[in-house]
Amino acid sequence: MKVQQKWLSMIVTAGLVAAMSGCTTSSTQTPSQTPAGGNGGGTTKAEKQTVTMLYWPGPESDAMQKVVDHYNQSKGTEDGVEVKMAPAPREGFWEKESAMMGADNKDIDVYFTASYKIGEHKNDLLPLDDKLGDSLKLYIGTTIDSLKNGGQTYAIPTDVSNHFMYYRKDLIDQLLTDAAWQATYKEVSKKIVGKELTPKKPEEWNWDDFTATAAFFTQSVNPGSPTQYGTALQAKNLIYNVMIWDDVLYSMGGTWYTSDGKANFDTAETKRALDIYANLTKNGISPATASTFEYPETNQSFQTGKTAMILQWSAAYHELTDQSKSGLIFDKVGIAPIPGDKHATHVHSLGVGINKHSEKQEASLKWLKYLATSEAMKTYAENGGIPPVADVLKGMKEQRPEFPYIAEHVDQYGYVVDTSDKVFPILEVLAKHFSAVWAGQADADEAAKKAQAEVTTLLGK
């Protein structure tokens, strides 16, 4: 197996190196010894080292290239370090990186990683806690936690992802002020959640408020609703949809694990969280076709005015408020925390760590120390990144109105569900059993018990 990984790594690396040589033009070395004063005597100038960083291709790479360029032209000259980004295709990125790691590759000095990969990557990355010290305090604490495993931090975060509840501001404003709508709302809430509720501001909602409001904006429940459906769940059998449903679970006090690390799915919290989704589907408040929905379909339902509110990734804000893409609602988009007695949002980070097998660890550390500064993260944000640095995010309110909300929600409501190497297998188990409940095709109690049994087997305890 190791031999196969080594051959695959050699092939991948050869491709990357060839690509790099074709797209970079600057010098990588300075003379190892430069005569002081031009007379052949004296001091020795340190050799400049080139640090090669593998980074996630796409807009993230475009933004990071700006940071790299600035470093190479400024602090890098002082450090004696030049950083180069190794181009890589998005398709199969993780597999190719894993192949390089598996072969103890030394051609890449800084690897790209993520919260859901850190458990797999940790054996090939250097722990950074002692090396970066207080520099790690730059970041919102939850995002550092999302790159830890076994109490050690193996990467610094460059981008953060979380969830929001997006809602139609114009509709909620009318609901909060229109007496006729409020009277109907009470009737609908009594019918759907069994309680006569009064409309509240979205940031104050628990799941009863969410369900009642979504029902009010569903034409099959309230014929006077301006939208066809109240919401559109992301209910497809997909691991990323589990990450959104997890917010319901955690808002109710549920967790994946018990305090001693055992599976924790056969619980009242899990069943209640599953029933929230199941009831929205059963009552037609979320369309039956949502069993095929993921990110784009849910966005589309909101963009076309069919739904009044959705649970969605923070990255969607840019698209939902773009007039060219969301002409019907671009100026009517509100942001609120995920509903619940305790608001909760999944958090994961993308980031970079130092290859344990690199022969340029000190030079790589100089680069990471620069990267862990407000200056570097501001440059990254100004060019399209979402760095989890509160001051940077809050300072860009005019350019990116959602950034202060990201800083606030990640800090106040963020949780990290798991950073072990079991994350993906567990997500697959949950997606398989829980998506059937979301679609109204399975019982919550039965699904929770099946998940409990299969995750227990995966964990071996």
GROMACS .gro file of C-alpha atoms in nm:
model
  461
    1MET     CA    1   0.000   0.000   0.000
    2LYS     CA    2   0.280   0.238   0.094
    3VAL     CA    3   0.458   0.163  -0.236
    4GLN     CA    4   0.139   0.241  -0.430
    5GLN     CA    5   0.097   0.568  -0.242
    6LYS     CA    6   0.458   0.660  -0.315
    7TRP     CA    7   0.418   0.603  -0.689
    8LEU     CA    8   0.092   0.799  -0.693
    9SER     CA    9   0.256   1.075  -0.496
   10MET     CA   10   0.547   1.092  -0.743
   11ILE     CA   11   0.304   1.121  -1.034
   12VAL     CA   12   0.094   1.388  -0.861
   13THR     CA   13   0.397   1.584  -0.750
   14ALA     CA   14   0.556   1.571  -1.095
   15GLY     CA   15   0.239   1.720  -1.238
   16LEU     CA   16   0.228   1.993  -0.980
   17VAL     CA   17   0.594   2.083  -1.020
   18ALA     CA   18   0.555   2.096  -1.398
   19ALA     CA   19   0.254   2.323  -1.360
   20MET     CA   20   0.439   2.546  -1.116
   21SER     CA   21   0.738   2.586  -1.346
   22GLY     CA   22   0.502   2.696  -1.620
   23CYS     CA   23   0.314   2.956  -1.419
   24THR     CA   24   0.575   3.119  -1.200
   25THR     CA   25   0.841   3.356  -1.316
   26SER     CA   26   1.019   3.497  -1.014
   27SER     CA   27   1.352   3.376  -0.890
   28THR     CA   28   1.349   3.119  -0.615
   29GLN     CA   29   1.700   3.151  -0.492
   30THR     CA   30   1.951   3.419  -0.409
   31PRO     CA   31   2.322   3.345  -0.409
   32SER     CA   32   2.411   3.153  -0.100
   33GLN     CA   33   2.706   3.383  -0.034
   34THR     CA   34   2.724   3.748  -0.132
   35PRO     CA   35   3.049   3.943  -0.088
   36ALA     CA   36   2.991   4.232   0.151
   37GLY     CA   37   3.082   4.568   0.000
   38GLY     CA   38   3.173   4.397  -0.323
   39ASN     CA   39   3.531   4.327  -0.218
   40GLY     CA   40   3.506   3.957  -0.158
   41GLY     CA   41   3.528   3.966   0.221
   42GLY     CA   42   3.297   3.959   0.510
   43THR     CA   43   2.944   3.861   0.589
   44THR     CA   44   2.729   3.583   0.449
   45LYS     CA   45   2.378   3.651   0.326
   46ALA     CA   46   2.130   3.382   0.419
   47GLU     CA   47   2.000   3.169   0.137
   48LYS     CA   48   1.641   3.248   0.042
   49GLN     CA   49   1.419   2.946   0.077
   50THR     CA   50   1.115   2.869  -0.131
   51VAL     CA   51   0.814   2.737   0.058
   52THR     CA   52   0.565   2.545  -0.154
   53MET     CA   53   0.203   2.554  -0.039
   54LEU     CA   54  -0.076   2.333  -0.167
   55TYR     CA   55  -0.401   2.527  -0.148
   56TRP     CA   56  -0.767   2.471  -0.229
   57PRO     CA   57  -0.824   2.571  -0.593
   58GLY     CA   58  -1.087   2.827  -0.691
   59PRO     CA   59  -1.175   3.166  -0.538
   60GLU     CA   60  -0.988   3.075  -0.220
   61SER     CA   61  -0.665   3.033  -0.416
   62ASP     CA   62  -0.722   3.360  -0.600
   63ALA     CA   63  -0.758   3.543  -0.268
   64MET     CA   64  -0.460   3.366  -0.112
   65GLN     CA   65  -0.239   3.450  -0.410
   66LYS     CA   66  -0.280   3.819  -0.322
   67VAL     CA   67  -0.156   3.750   0.030
   68VAL     CA   68   0.136   3.547  -0.104
   69ASP     CA   69   0.232   3.821  -0.348
   70HIS     CA   70   0.229   4.083  -0.075
   71TYR     CA   71   0.436   3.865   0.157
   72ASN     CA   72   0.694   3.787  -0.109
   73GLN     CA   73   0.737   4.156  -0.182
   74SER     CA   74   0.752   4.269   0.182
   75LYS     CA   75   0.796   4.054   0.494
   76GLY     CA   76   0.920   3.761   0.290
   77THR     CA   77   1.232   3.951   0.183
   78GLU     CA   78   1.309   4.015   0.549
   79ASP     CA   79   1.240   3.653   0.640
   80GLY     CA   80   1.445   3.519   0.348
   81VAL     CA   81   1.140   3.322   0.237
   82GLU     CA   82   0.947   3.312  -0.087
   83VAL     CA   83   0.612   3.133  -0.100
   84LYS     CA   84   0.481   2.960  -0.408
   85MET     CA   85   0.138   2.807  -0.445
   86ALA     CA   86   0.123   2.470  -0.612
   87PRO     CA   87  -0.171   2.467  -0.853
   88ALA     CA   88  -0.400   2.172  -0.815
   89PRO     CA   89  -0.731   2.067  -0.970
   90ARG     CA   90  -1.041   2.086  -0.751
   91GLU     CA   91  -1.160   1.745  -0.862
   92GLY     CA   92  -0.991   1.478  -0.657
   93PHE     CA   93  -0.799   1.734  -0.451
   94TRP     CA   94  -0.830   1.552  -0.119
   95GLU     CA   95  -0.739   1.215  -0.270
   96LYS     CA   96  -0.427   1.357  -0.434
   97GLU     CA   97  -0.321   1.536  -0.119
   98SER     CA   98  -0.375   1.221   0.085
   99ALA     CA   99  -0.158   1.029  -0.161
  100MET     CA  100   0.124   1.278  -0.110
  101MET     CA  101   0.087   1.262   0.266
  102GLY     CA  102   0.079   0.884   0.259
  103ALA     CA  103   0.414   0.877   0.078
  104ASP     CA  104   0.584   1.121   0.321
  105ASN     CA  105   0.623   1.370   0.037
  106LYS     CA  106   0.879   1.647   0.097
  107ASP     CA  107   0.803   1.862  -0.208
  108ILE     CA  108   0.504   2.027  -0.042
  109ASP     CA  109   0.592   2.228   0.270
  110VAL     CA  110   0.249   2.360   0.367
  111TYR     CA  111  -0.063   2.149   0.325
  112PHE     CA  112  -0.425   2.257   0.295
  113THR     CA  113  -0.667   2.097   0.540
  114ALA     CA  114  -1.014   2.133   0.694
  115SER     CA  115  -1.197   2.058   1.016
  116TYR     CA  116  -1.342   1.741   0.867
  117LYS     CA  117  -0.998   1.629   0.746
  118ILE     CA  118  -0.779   1.719   1.040
  119GLY     CA  119  -0.827   1.377   1.201
  120GLU     CA  120  -0.693   1.210   0.887
  121HIS     CA  121  -0.413   1.464   0.832
  122LYS     CA  122  -0.279   1.509   1.182
  123ASN     CA  123  -0.009   1.243   1.151
  124ASP     CA  124   0.147   1.441   0.864
  125LEU     CA  125   0.123   1.787   1.021
  126LEU     CA  126   0.325   1.960   1.292
  127PRO     CA  127   0.146   2.067   1.610
  128LEU     CA  128   0.148   2.448   1.613
  129ASP     CA  129   0.051   2.545   1.967
  130ASP     CA  130   0.407   2.598   2.095
  131LYS     CA  131   0.532   2.734   1.763
  132LEU     CA  132   0.264   3.001   1.713
  133GLY     CA  133   0.166   3.066   2.075
  134ASP     CA  134  -0.034   3.387   2.115
  135SER     CA  135  -0.069   3.426   1.738
  136LEU     CA  136  -0.349   3.169   1.758
  137LYS     CA  137  -0.547   3.414   1.970
  138LEU     CA  138  -0.602   3.622   1.656
  139TYR     CA  139  -0.878   3.382   1.550
  140ILE     CA  140  -1.228   3.325   1.687
  141GLY     CA  141  -1.180   3.046   1.939
  142THR     CA  142  -1.430   2.805   1.786
  143THR     CA  143  -1.236   2.800   1.461
  144ILE     CA  144  -0.911   2.708   1.637
  145ASP     CA  145  -1.103   2.430   1.812
  146SER     CA  146  -1.219   2.311   1.470
  147LEU     CA  147  -0.858   2.240   1.369
  148LYS     CA  148  -0.757   2.062   1.687
  149ASN     CA  149  -0.729   1.692   1.746
  150GLY     CA  150  -0.626   1.534   2.073
  151GLY     CA  151  -0.580   1.879   2.224
  152GLN     CA  152  -0.321   1.986   1.964
  153THR     CA  153  -0.370   2.252   1.696
  154TYR     CA  154  -0.250   2.127   1.357
  155ALA     CA  155  -0.344   2.419   1.131
  156ILE     CA  156  -0.440   2.784   1.129
  157PRO     CA  157  -0.783   2.873   0.987
  158THR     CA  158  -0.812   3.080   0.671
  159ASP     CA  159  -1.185   3.046   0.600
  160VAL     CA  160  -1.486   2.971   0.817
  161SER     CA  161  -1.829   2.828   0.731
  162ASN     CA  162  -2.144   2.849   0.939
  163HIS     CA  163  -2.522   2.857   0.896
  164PHE     CA  164  -2.779   3.134   0.905
  165MET     CA  165  -3.154   3.148   0.890
  166TYR     CA  166  -3.236   3.372   0.594
  167TYR     CA  167  -3.580   3.528   0.591
  168ARG     CA  168  -3.785   3.772   0.389
  169LYS     CA  169  -3.764   4.102   0.577
  170ASP     CA  170  -4.067   4.250   0.400
  171LEU     CA  171  -4.291   3.958   0.498
  172ILE     CA  172  -4.177   3.936   0.858
  173ASP     CA  173  -4.209   4.315   0.899
  174GLN     CA  174  -4.571   4.293   0.787
  175LEU     CA  175  -4.639   3.997   1.014
  176LEU     CA  176  -4.508   4.195   1.312
  177THR     CA  177  -4.734   4.495   1.239
  178ASP     CA  178  -5.045   4.368   1.056
  179ALA     CA  179  -5.330   4.287   1.297
  180ALA     CA  180  -5.517   4.070   1.047
  181TRP     CA  181  -5.206   3.863   0.973
  182GLN     CA  182  -5.140   3.824   1.346
  183ALA     CA  183  -5.493   3.694   1.404
  184THR     CA  184  -5.445   3.434   1.133
  185TYR     CA  185  -5.102   3.352   1.272
  186LYS     CA  186  -5.257   3.259   1.606
  187GLU     CA  187  -5.503   3.025   1.437
  188VAL     CA  188  -5.229   2.863   1.230
  189SER     CA  189  -4.995   2.817   1.527
  190LYS     CA  190  -5.276   2.657   1.729
  191LYS     CA  191  -5.342   2.413   1.446
  192ILE     CA  192  -4.980   2.325   1.364
  193VAL     CA  193  -4.787   2.342   1.695
  194GLY     CA  194  -5.081   2.315   1.935
  195LYS     CA  195  -5.025   2.658   2.089
  196GLU     CA  196  -5.166   3.002   2.018
  197LEU     CA  197  -4.846   3.197   1.957
  198THR     CA  198  -4.774   3.565   1.894
  199PRO     CA  199  -4.531   3.661   1.616
  200LYS     CA  200  -4.179   3.746   1.734
  201LYS     CA  201  -3.865   3.890   1.579
  202PRO     CA  202  -3.666   3.614   1.401
  203GLU     CA  203  -3.369   3.641   1.634
  204GLU     CA  204  -3.603   3.539   1.921
  205TRP     CA  205  -3.745   3.227   1.758
  206ASN     CA  206  -3.741   2.879   1.899
  207TRP     CA  207  -3.853   2.583   1.685
  208ASP     CA  208  -4.222   2.637   1.763
  209ASP     CA  209  -4.192   2.994   1.634
  210PHE     CA  210  -4.008   2.873   1.323
  211THR     CA  211  -4.267   2.604   1.252
  212ALA     CA  212  -4.565   2.832   1.315
  213THR     CA  213  -4.423   3.111   1.098
  214ALA     CA  214  -4.331   2.869   0.820
  215ALA     CA  215  -4.685   2.729   0.836
  216PHE     CA  216  -4.833   3.081   0.817
  217PHE     CA  217  -4.639   3.138   0.494
  218THR     CA  218  -4.757   2.811   0.339
  219GLN     CA  219  -5.054   2.842   0.105
  220SER     CA  220  -5.190   2.494   0.175
  221VAL     CA  221  -5.219   2.593   0.543
  222ASN     CA  222  -5.293   2.965   0.499
  223PRO     CA  223  -5.445   3.041   0.157
  224GLY     CA  224  -5.362   3.410   0.206
  225SER     CA  225  -4.988   3.343   0.221
  226PRO     CA  226  -4.782   3.538  -0.038
  227THR     CA  227  -4.539   3.243  -0.068
  228GLN     CA  228  -4.619   2.887  -0.169
  229TYR     CA  229  -4.410   2.733   0.110
  230GLY     CA  230  -4.281   2.854   0.443
  231THR     CA  231  -3.942   2.691   0.401
  232ALA     CA  232  -3.746   2.444   0.189
  233LEU     CA  233  -3.546   2.191   0.386
  234GLN     CA  234  -3.222   2.050   0.251
  235ALA     CA  235  -3.343   1.695   0.296
  236LYS     CA  236  -3.148   1.493   0.039
  237ASN     CA  237  -2.943   1.195   0.157
  238LEU     CA  238  -2.622   1.397   0.177
  239ILE     CA  239  -2.363   1.444   0.449
  240TYR     CA  240  -2.366   1.825   0.415
  241ASN     CA  241  -2.739   1.824   0.483
  242VAL     CA  242  -2.672   1.642   0.811
  243MET     CA  243  -2.445   1.933   0.907
  244ILE     CA  244  -2.745   2.168   0.879
  245TRP     CA  245  -2.983   1.934   1.063
  246ASP     CA  246  -2.720   1.908   1.339
  247ASP     CA  247  -2.808   2.268   1.428
  248VAL     CA  248  -3.155   2.153   1.531
  249LEU     CA  249  -3.004   1.874   1.740
  250TYR     CA  250  -2.751   2.097   1.914
  251SER     CA  251  -3.006   2.375   1.971
  252MET     CA  252  -3.202   2.121   2.176
  253GLY     CA  253  -2.901   2.021   2.383
  254GLY     CA  254  -2.826   1.706   2.185
  255THR     CA  255  -2.476   1.597   2.082
  256TRP     CA  256  -2.306   1.329   1.875
  257TYR     CA  257  -2.118   1.191   2.174
  258THR     CA  258  -2.163   1.129   2.542
  259SER     CA  259  -1.910   1.278   2.782
  260ASP     CA  260  -1.707   0.955   2.762
  261GLY     CA  261  -1.700   0.954   2.383
  262LYS     CA  262  -1.972   0.703   2.304
  263ALA     CA  263  -2.244   0.741   2.041
  264ASN     CA  264  -2.535   0.953   2.162
  265PHE     CA  265  -2.812   0.924   1.904
  266ASP     CA  266  -3.074   0.711   2.077
  267THR     CA  267  -3.192   1.012   2.276
  268ALA     CA  268  -3.502   1.227   2.321
  269GLU     CA  269  -3.315   1.524   2.169
  270THR     CA  270  -3.233   1.334   1.850
  271LYS     CA  271  -3.594   1.219   1.807
  272ARG     CA  272  -3.732   1.569   1.871
  273ALA     CA  273  -3.490   1.719   1.620
  274LEU     CA  274  -3.587   1.459   1.361
  275ASP     CA  275  -3.955   1.523   1.425
  276ILE     CA  276  -3.912   1.895   1.356
  277TYR     CA  277  -3.808   1.816   0.998
  278ALA     CA  278  -4.058   1.530   0.962
  279ASN     CA  279  -4.352   1.748   1.067
  280LEU     CA  280  -4.254   2.028   0.829
  281THR     CA  281  -4.261   1.774   0.546
  282LYS     CA  282  -4.578   1.598   0.664
  283ASN     CA  283  -4.771   1.927   0.684
  284GLY     CA  284  -4.655   2.041   0.340
  285ILE     CA  285  -4.469   2.338   0.489
  286SER     CA  286  -4.155   2.224   0.308
  287PRO     CA  287  -4.214   2.084  -0.045
  288ALA     CA  288  -4.215   1.707  -0.090
  289THR     CA  289  -3.946   1.753  -0.355
  290ALA     CA  290  -3.711   1.884  -0.086
  291SER     CA  291  -3.603   1.522  -0.040
  292THR     CA  292  -3.382   1.595  -0.344
  293PHE     CA  293  -3.270   1.939  -0.226
  294GLU     CA  294  -2.922   2.048  -0.134
  295TYR     CA  295  -2.757   2.391  -0.143
  296PRO     CA  296  -2.856   2.517  -0.491
  297GLU     CA  297  -3.218   2.394  -0.488
  298THR     CA  298  -3.284   2.553  -0.150
  299ASN     CA  299  -3.131   2.880  -0.268
  300GLN     CA  300  -3.345   2.869  -0.578
  301SER     CA  301  -3.666   2.825  -0.379
  302PHE     CA  302  -3.585   3.145  -0.188
  303GLN     CA  303  -3.460   3.338  -0.490
  304THR     CA  304  -3.778   3.268  -0.687
  305GLY     CA  305  -4.004   3.386  -0.405
  306LYS     CA  306  -4.151   3.042  -0.336
  307THR     CA  307  -4.036   3.027   0.026
  308ALA     CA  308  -4.027   3.277   0.310
  309MET     CA  309  -3.720   3.151   0.496
  310ILE     CA  310  -3.445   2.892   0.466
  311LEU     CA  311  -3.166   2.741   0.673
  312GLN     CA  312  -2.852   2.784   0.467
  313TRP     CA  313  -2.474   2.826   0.463
  314SER     CA  314  -2.338   3.175   0.528
  315ALA     CA  315  -2.166   3.165   0.188
  316ALA     CA  316  -2.509   3.195   0.024
  317TYR     CA  317  -2.556   3.557   0.130
  318HIS     CA  318  -2.352   3.691  -0.157
  319GLU     CA  319  -2.571   3.507  -0.409
  320LEU     CA  320  -2.905   3.582  -0.243
  321THR     CA  321  -2.834   3.956  -0.235
  322ASP     CA  322  -2.698   3.974  -0.590
  323GLN     CA  323  -2.960   4.155  -0.801
  324SER     CA  324  -2.848   3.977  -1.117
  325LYS     CA  325  -2.909   3.637  -0.957
  326SER     CA  326  -3.190   3.712  -0.712
  327GLY     CA  327  -3.388   3.993  -0.870
  328LEU     CA  328  -3.711   3.921  -0.678
  329ILE     CA  329  -3.567   3.920  -0.328
  330PHE     CA  330  -3.208   4.059  -0.334
  331ASP     CA  331  -3.308   4.367  -0.127
  332LYS     CA  332  -3.538   4.179   0.112
  333VAL     CA  333  -3.295   3.932   0.271
  334GLY     CA  334  -3.269   3.922   0.649
  335ILE     CA  335  -3.022   3.722   0.862
  336ALA     CA  336  -3.105   3.564   1.197
  337PRO     CA  337  -2.952   3.292   1.416
  338ILE     CA  338  -3.065   2.934   1.370
  339PRO     CA  339  -3.386   2.905   1.580
  340GLY     CA  340  -3.389   2.730   1.915
  341ASP     CA  341  -3.403   2.791   2.287
  342LYS     CA  342  -3.024   2.785   2.251
  343HIS     CA  343  -2.911   2.913   1.909
  344ALA     CA  344  -2.651   2.683   1.752
  345THR     CA  345  -2.456   2.680   1.428
  346HIS     CA  346  -2.222   2.420   1.287
  347VAL     CA  347  -1.872   2.561   1.233
  348HIS     CA  348  -1.595   2.424   1.021
  349SER     CA  349  -1.276   2.584   0.898
  350LEU     CA  350  -1.041   2.554   0.606
  351GLY     CA  351  -0.678   2.613   0.689
  352VAL     CA  352  -0.311   2.533   0.640
  353GLY     CA  353  -0.054   2.337   0.837
  354ILE     CA  354   0.315   2.250   0.806
  355ASN     CA  355   0.416   1.919   0.651
  356LYS     CA  356   0.589   1.713   0.919
  357HIS     CA  357   0.823   1.572   0.654
  358SER     CA  358   0.919   1.908   0.501
  359GLU     CA  359   1.286   2.003   0.508
  360LYS     CA  360   1.185   2.371   0.527
  361GLN     CA  361   0.988   2.374   0.848
  362GLU     CA  362   1.148   2.690   0.987
  363ALA     CA  363   1.083   2.882   0.665
  364SER     CA  364   0.727   2.747   0.657
  365LEU     CA  365   0.676   2.862   1.015
  366LYS     CA  366   0.785   3.217   0.921
  367TRP     CA  367   0.518   3.218   0.651
  368LEU     CA  368   0.249   3.091   0.888
  369LYS     CA  369   0.347   3.354   1.146
  370TYR     CA  370   0.286   3.620   0.883
  371LEU     CA  371  -0.038   3.454   0.776
  372ALA     CA  372  -0.158   3.469   1.137
  373THR     CA  373  -0.164   3.850   1.137
  374SER     CA  374  -0.450   4.094   1.089
  375GLU     CA  375  -0.267   4.244   0.792
  376ALA     CA  376  -0.254   3.914   0.604
  377MET     CA  377  -0.610   3.815   0.693
  378LYS     CA  378  -0.744   4.156   0.591
  379THR     CA  379  -0.579   4.122   0.251
  380TYR     CA  380  -0.732   3.776   0.221
  381ALA     CA  381  -1.081   3.905   0.312
  382GLU     CA  382  -1.059   4.200   0.074
  383ASN     CA  383  -0.996   3.955  -0.209
  384GLY     CA  384  -1.277   3.712  -0.137
  385GLY     CA  385  -1.175   3.501   0.163
  386ILE     CA  386  -1.374   3.468   0.488
  387PRO     CA  387  -1.105   3.463   0.758
  388PRO     CA  388  -1.232   3.393   1.112
  389VAL     CA  389  -1.082   3.707   1.260
  390ALA     CA  390  -1.344   3.915   1.440
  391ASP     CA  391  -1.186   4.257   1.388
  392VAL     CA  392  -1.133   4.194   1.018
  393LEU     CA  393  -1.489   4.069   0.964
  394LYS     CA  394  -1.649   4.350   1.164
  395GLY     CA  395  -1.435   4.609   0.988
  396MET     CA  396  -1.569   4.511   0.646
  397LYS     CA  397  -1.937   4.574   0.716
  398GLU     CA  398  -1.976   4.817   0.427
  399GLN     CA  399  -1.826   4.586   0.165
  400ARG     CA  400  -1.962   4.257   0.307
  401PRO     CA  401  -2.271   4.316   0.527
  402GLU     CA  402  -2.283   3.950   0.632
  403PHE     CA  403  -1.931   3.948   0.778
  404PRO     CA  404  -2.022   4.098   1.120
  405TYR     CA  405  -2.299   3.838   1.150
  406ILE     CA  406  -2.051   3.561   1.076
  407ALA     CA  407  -1.818   3.690   1.347
  408GLU     CA  408  -2.102   3.716   1.598
  409HIS     CA  409  -2.271   3.383   1.523
  410VAL     CA  410  -1.951   3.177   1.503
  411ASP     CA  411  -1.833   3.324   1.832
  412GLN     CA  412  -2.161   3.309   2.023
  413TYR     CA  413  -2.343   3.010   1.876
  414GLY     CA  414  -2.073   2.805   1.704
  415TYR     CA  415  -2.002   2.442   1.791
  416VAL     CA  416  -1.758   2.189   1.650
  417VAL     CA  417  -1.917   1.849   1.628
  418ASP     CA  418  -1.608   1.635   1.569
  419THR     CA  419  -1.254   1.651   1.426
  420SER     CA  420  -1.171   1.281   1.438
  421ASP     CA  421  -1.101   1.056   1.142
  422LYS     CA  422  -1.452   0.913   1.187
  423VAL     CA  423  -1.638   1.228   1.082
  424PHE     CA  424  -1.722   1.126   0.727
  425PRO     CA  425  -1.822   0.765   0.804
  426ILE     CA  426  -2.052   0.888   1.081
  427LEU     CA  427  -2.204   1.155   0.858
  428GLU     CA  428  -2.277   0.888   0.599
  429VAL     CA  429  -2.459   0.674   0.857
  430LEU     CA  430  -2.666   0.970   0.974
  431ALA     CA  431  -2.748   1.085   0.621
  432LYS     CA  432  -2.869   0.737   0.529
  433HIS     CA  433  -3.104   0.692   0.825
  434PHE     CA  434  -3.210   1.048   0.903
  435SER     CA  435  -3.286   1.163   0.549
  436ALA     CA  436  -3.551   0.890   0.536
  437VAL     CA  437  -3.719   1.049   0.840
  438TRP     CA  438  -3.693   1.398   0.691
  439ALA     CA  439  -3.876   1.268   0.383
  440GLY     CA  440  -4.149   1.108   0.595
  441GLN     CA  441  -4.045   0.756   0.497
  442ALA     CA  442  -3.910   0.631   0.832
  443ASP     CA  443  -3.985   0.659   1.201
  444ALA     CA  444  -3.763   0.887   1.412
  445ASP     CA  445  -3.728   0.639   1.696
  446GLU     CA  446  -3.630   0.356   1.464
  447ALA     CA  447  -3.380   0.575   1.274
  448ALA     CA  448  -3.220   0.697   1.596
  449LYS     CA  449  -3.173   0.339   1.718
  450LYS     CA  450  -3.018   0.229   1.387
  451ALA     CA  451  -2.781   0.526   1.388
  452GLN     CA  452  -2.688   0.451   1.748
  453ALA     CA  453  -2.601   0.091   1.664
  454GLU     CA  454  -2.399   0.165   1.351
  455VAL     CA  455  -2.203   0.455   1.499
  456THR     CA  456  -2.127   0.244   1.807
  457THR     CA  457  -1.978  -0.017   1.575
  458LEU     CA  458  -1.775   0.247   1.393
  459LEU     CA  459  -1.637   0.383   1.720
  460GLY     CA  460  -1.570   0.038   1.860
  461LYS     CA  461  -1.720   0.128   2.197
   0.00000   0.00000   0.00000
